[in-house]
Coordinates of N, CA and C in Angstrom, one line a residue:
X1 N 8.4 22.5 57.8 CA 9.3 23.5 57.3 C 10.0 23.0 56.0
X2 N 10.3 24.0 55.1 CA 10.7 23.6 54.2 C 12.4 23.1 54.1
X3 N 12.8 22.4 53.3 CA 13.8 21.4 53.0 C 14.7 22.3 52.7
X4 N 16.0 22.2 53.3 CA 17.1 23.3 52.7 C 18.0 22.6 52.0
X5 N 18.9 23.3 51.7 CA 20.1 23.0 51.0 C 21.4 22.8 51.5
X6 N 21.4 22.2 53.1 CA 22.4 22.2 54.4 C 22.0 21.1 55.0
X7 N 22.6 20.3 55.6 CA 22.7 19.0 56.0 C 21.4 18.8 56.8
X8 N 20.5 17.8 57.1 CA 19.7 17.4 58.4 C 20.0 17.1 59.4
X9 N 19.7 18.4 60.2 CA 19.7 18.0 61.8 C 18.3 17.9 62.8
X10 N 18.3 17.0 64.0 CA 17.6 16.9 64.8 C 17.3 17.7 65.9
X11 N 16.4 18.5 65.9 CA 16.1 19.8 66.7 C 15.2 19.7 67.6
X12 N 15.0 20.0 68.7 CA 13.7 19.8 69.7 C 12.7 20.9 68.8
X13 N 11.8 20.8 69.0 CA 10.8 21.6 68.5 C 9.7 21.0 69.4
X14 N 8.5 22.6 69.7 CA 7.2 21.7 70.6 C 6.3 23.0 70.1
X15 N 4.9 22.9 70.1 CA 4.8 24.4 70.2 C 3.7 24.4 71.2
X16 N 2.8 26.4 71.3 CA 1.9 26.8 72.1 C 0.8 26.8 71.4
X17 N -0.3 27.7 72.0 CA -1.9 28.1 71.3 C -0.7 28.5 70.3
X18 N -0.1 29.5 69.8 CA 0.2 30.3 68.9 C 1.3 29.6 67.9
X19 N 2.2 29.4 68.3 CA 3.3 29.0 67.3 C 3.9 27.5 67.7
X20 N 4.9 27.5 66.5 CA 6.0 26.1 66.8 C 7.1 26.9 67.1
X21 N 7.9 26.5 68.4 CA 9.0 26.8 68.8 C 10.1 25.8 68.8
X22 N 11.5 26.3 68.3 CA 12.3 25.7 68.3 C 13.5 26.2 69.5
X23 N 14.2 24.9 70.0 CA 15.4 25.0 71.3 C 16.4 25.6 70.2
X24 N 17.3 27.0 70.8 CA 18.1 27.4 70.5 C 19.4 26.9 71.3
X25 N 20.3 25.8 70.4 CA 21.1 25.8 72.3 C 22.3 26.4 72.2
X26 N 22.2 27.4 71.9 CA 23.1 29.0 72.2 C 22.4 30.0 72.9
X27 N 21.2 30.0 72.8 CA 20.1 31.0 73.8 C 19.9 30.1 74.8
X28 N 20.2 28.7 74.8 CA 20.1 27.8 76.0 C 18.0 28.3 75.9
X29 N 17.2 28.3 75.0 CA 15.7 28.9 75.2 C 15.0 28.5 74.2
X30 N 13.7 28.5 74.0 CA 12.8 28.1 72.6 C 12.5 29.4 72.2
X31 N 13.1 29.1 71.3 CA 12.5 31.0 69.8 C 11.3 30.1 69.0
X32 N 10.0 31.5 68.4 CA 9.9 31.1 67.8 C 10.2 30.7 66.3
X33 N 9.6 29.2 65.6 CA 10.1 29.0 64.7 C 9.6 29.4 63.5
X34 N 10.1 30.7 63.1 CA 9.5 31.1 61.4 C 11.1 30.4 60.7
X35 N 10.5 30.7 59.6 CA 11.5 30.6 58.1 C 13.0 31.0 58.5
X36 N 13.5 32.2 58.8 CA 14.7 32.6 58.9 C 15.0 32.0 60.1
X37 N 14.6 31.4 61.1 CA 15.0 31.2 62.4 C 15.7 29.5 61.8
X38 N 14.8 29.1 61.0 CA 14.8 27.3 60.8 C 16.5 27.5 60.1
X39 N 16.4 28.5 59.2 CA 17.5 28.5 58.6 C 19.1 28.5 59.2
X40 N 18.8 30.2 60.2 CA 19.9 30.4 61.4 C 20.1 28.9 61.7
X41 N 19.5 28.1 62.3 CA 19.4 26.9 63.2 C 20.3 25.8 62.7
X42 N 19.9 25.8 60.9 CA 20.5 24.7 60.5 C 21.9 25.1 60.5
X43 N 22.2 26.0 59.8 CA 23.5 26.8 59.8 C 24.4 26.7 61.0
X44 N 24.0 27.5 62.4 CA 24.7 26.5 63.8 C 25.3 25.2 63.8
X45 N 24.0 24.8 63.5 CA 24.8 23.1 63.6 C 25.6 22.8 62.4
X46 N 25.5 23.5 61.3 CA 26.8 23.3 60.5 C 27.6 23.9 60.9
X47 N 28.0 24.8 61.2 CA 29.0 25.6 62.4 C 29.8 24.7 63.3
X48 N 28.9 23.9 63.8 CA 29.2 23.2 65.2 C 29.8 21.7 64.8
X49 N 28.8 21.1 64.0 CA 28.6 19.8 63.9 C 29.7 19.7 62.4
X50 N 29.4 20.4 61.6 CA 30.8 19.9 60.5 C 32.0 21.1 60.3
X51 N 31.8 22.1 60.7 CA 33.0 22.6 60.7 C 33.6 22.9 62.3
X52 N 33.0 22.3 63.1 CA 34.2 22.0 64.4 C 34.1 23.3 65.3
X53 N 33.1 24.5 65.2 CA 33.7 25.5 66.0 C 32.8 25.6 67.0
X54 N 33.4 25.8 68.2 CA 33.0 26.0 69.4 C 31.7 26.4 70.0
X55 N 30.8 25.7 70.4 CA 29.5 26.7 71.0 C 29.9 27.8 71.7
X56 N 30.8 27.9 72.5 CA 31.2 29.0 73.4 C 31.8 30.5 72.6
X57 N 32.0 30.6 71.0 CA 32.5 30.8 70.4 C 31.2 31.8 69.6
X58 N 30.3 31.4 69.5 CA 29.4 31.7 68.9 C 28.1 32.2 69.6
X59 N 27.7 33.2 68.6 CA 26.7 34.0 69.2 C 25.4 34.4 68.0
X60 N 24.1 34.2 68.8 CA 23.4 34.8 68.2 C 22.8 35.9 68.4
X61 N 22.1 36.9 67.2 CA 21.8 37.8 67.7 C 22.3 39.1 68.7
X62 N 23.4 39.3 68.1 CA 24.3 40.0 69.0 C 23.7 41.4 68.0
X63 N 23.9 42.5 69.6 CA 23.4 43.5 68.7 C 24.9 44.3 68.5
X64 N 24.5 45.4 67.9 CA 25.3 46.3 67.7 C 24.9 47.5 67.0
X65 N 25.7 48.5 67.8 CA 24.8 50.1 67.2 C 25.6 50.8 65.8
X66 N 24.8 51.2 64.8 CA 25.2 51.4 63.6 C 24.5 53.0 63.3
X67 N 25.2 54.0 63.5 CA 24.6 55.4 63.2 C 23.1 55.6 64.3
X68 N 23.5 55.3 65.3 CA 22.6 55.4 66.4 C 21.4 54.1 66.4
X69 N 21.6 53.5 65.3 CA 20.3 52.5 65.6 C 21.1 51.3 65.9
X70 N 20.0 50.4 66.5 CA 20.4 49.2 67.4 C 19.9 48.2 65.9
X71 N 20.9 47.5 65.9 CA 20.9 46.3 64.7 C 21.3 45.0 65.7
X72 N 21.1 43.8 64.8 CA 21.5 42.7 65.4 C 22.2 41.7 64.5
X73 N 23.1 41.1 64.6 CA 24.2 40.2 63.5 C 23.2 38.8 64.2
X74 N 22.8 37.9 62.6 CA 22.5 36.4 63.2 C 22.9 35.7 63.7
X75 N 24.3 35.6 62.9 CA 25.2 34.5 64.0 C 26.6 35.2 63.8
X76 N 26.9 35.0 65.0 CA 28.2 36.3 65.1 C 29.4 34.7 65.5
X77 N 30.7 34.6 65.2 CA 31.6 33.7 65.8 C 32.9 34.2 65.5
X78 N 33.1 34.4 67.2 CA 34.6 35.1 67.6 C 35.7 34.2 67.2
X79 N 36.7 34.5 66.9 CA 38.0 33.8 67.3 C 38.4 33.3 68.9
X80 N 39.8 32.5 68.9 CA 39.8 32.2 70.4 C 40.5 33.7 71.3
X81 N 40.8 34.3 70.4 CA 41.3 36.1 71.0 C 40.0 36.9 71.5
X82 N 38.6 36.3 70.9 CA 37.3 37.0 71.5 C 37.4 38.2 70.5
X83 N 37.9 38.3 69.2 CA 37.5 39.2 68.4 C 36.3 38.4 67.5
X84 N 35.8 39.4 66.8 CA 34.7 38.6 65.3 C 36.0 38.2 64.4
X85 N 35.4 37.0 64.2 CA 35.9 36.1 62.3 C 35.2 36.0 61.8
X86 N 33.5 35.7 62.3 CA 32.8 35.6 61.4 C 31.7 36.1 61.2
X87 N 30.8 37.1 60.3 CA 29.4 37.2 60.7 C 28.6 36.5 59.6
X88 N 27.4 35.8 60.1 CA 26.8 35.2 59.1 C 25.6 35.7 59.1
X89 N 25.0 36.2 58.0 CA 23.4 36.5 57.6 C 22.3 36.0 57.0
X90 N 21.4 35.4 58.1 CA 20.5 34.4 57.3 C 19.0 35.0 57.0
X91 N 18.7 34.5 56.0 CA 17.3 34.9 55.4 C 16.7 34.1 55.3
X92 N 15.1 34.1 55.0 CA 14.2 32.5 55.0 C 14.7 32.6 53.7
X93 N 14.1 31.3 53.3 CA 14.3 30.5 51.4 C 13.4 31.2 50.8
X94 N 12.8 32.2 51.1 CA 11.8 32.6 49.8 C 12.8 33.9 49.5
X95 N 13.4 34.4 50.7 CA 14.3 35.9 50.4 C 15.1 35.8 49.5
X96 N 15.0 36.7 48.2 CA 16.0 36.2 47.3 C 17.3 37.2 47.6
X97 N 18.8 36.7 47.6 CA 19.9 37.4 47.7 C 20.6 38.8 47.2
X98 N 20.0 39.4 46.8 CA 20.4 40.9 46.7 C 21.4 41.5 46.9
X99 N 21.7 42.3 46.1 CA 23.4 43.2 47.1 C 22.2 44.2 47.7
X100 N 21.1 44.2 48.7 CA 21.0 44.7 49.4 C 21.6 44.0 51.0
X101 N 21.0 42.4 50.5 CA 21.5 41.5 51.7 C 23.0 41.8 51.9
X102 N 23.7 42.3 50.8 CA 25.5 42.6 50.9 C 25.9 43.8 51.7
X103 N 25.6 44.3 50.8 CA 25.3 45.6 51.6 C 24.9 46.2 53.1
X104 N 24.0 45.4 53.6 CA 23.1 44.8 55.2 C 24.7 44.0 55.8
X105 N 25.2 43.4 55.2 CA 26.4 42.6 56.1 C 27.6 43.5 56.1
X106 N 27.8 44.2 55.1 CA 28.9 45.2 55.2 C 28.5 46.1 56.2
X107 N 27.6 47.1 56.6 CA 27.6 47.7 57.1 C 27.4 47.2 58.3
X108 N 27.3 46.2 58.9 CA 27.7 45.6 60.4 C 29.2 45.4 60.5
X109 N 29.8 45.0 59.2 CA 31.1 44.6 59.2 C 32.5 46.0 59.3
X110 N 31.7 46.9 59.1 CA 32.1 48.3 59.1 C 32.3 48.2 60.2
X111 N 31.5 47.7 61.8 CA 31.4 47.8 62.9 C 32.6 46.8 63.7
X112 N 32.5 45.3 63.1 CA 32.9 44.5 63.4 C 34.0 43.9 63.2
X113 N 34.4 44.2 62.0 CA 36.0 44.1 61.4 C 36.0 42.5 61.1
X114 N 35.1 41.5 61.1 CA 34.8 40.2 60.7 C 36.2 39.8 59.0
X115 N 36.7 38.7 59.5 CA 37.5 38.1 58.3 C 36.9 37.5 57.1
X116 N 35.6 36.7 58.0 CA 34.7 36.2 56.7 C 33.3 36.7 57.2
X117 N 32.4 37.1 56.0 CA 31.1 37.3 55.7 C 30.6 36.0 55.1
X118 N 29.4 35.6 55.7 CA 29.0 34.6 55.1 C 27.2 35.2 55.0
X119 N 26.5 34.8 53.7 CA 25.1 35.5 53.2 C 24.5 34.0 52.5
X120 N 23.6 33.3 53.5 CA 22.8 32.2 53.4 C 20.7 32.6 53.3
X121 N 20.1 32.1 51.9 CA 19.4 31.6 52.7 C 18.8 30.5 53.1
X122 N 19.6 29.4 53.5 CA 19.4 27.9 53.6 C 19.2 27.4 51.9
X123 N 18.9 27.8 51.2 CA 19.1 27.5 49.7 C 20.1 27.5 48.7
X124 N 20.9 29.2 48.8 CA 21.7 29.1 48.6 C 22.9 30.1 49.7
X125 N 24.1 29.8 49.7 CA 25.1 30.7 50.7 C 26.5 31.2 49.5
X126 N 26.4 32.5 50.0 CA 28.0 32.9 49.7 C 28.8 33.2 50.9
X127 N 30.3 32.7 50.7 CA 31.2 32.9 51.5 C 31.9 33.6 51.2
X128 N 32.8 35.0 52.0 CA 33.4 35.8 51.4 C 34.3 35.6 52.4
X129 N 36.1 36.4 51.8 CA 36.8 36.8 53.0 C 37.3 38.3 52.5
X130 N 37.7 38.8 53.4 CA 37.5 40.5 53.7 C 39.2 40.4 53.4
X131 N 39.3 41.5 52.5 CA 40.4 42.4 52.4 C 40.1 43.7 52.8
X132 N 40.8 44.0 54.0 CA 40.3 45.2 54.5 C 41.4 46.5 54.1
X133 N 42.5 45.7 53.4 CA 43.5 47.0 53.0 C 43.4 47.8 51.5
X134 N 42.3 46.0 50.8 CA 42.2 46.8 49.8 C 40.5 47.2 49.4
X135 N 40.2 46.9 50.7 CA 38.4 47.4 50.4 C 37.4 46.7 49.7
X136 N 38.3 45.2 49.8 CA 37.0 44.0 48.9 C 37.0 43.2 49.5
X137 N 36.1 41.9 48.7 CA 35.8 40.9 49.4 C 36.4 39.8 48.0
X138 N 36.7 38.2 48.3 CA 37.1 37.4 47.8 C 35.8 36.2 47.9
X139 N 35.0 35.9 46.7 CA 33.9 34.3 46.9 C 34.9 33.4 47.3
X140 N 34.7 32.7 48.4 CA 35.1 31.6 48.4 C 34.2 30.6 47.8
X141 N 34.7 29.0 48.1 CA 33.8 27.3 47.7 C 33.3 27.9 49.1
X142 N 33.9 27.2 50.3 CA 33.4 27.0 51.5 C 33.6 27.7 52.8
X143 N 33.4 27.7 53.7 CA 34.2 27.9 55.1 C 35.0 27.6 55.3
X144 N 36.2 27.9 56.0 CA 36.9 26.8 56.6 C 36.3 26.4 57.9
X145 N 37.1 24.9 58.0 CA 36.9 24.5 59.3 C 37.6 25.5 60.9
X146 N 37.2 25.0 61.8 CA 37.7 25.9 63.2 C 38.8 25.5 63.0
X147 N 40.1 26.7 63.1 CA 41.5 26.3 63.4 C 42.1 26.9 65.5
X148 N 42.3 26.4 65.7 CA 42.7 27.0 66.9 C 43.7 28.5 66.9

């Protein structure tokens, strides 16, 4: 898999006749591993491993219905109140970032009321935080770390 632009972590990986799978350990399961999945993956463990926030806190693939259709957020991570703070959108490294990719996260966030948007694809990430009174978003540098 190709080389990102996000820290190296150590992942089980095994595969079948068909693919390489990688251990999700938030699905506690082995997904297959294409390009966007490698990325989600690394991202977690930055999640987890350098900014501190809780596995119990986080979710992948959470769906949610949007004008009748079933959509799904990558990695979704609640606050300790069990609302969203964060949703993050990951693409493989060849997807280049588009305000369609912006656009794709706002309209979940329409749903979700998330504080920060984050739009990765392992190459490069934007961090945003949500003004929701005045209808924009602010680039952040980084994340913050988990605050209690």
């Amino acid at each position: 898999m190709q080389k990102l632009n996000l820290p190296s972590y150590t992942f089980k990986i095994k595969s079948n006749e068909k693919h390489y799978l990688i251990f999700d350990e938030i699905r506690k399961k082995y997904i297959v591993l294409t390009p966007e999945e490698w990325v989600r993956q690394h991202f977690v463990q930055l999640l987890i491993q350098e900014k501190k926030y809780p596995v119990s806190l986080i979710a992948i693939e959470k769906q949610l219905v949007i004008n009748n259709l079933k959509k799904r957020s990558d990695i979704l991570i609640f606050n300790s109140n069990g609302t969203p703070d964060i949703i993050v959108e990951c693409k493989a490294p060849s997807i280049k970032i588009t305000q369609d990719t912006f656009d794709q996260i706002a309209r979940y966030n329409l749903k979700l009321n998330a504080k920060y948007l984050i739009v990765t694809n392992g190459i490069e990430h934007y961090y945003c935080i949500m003004n929701t009174k005045d209808e924009n978003y602010t680039f952040l540098r980084d994340i913050p770390e988990y605050k209690n």
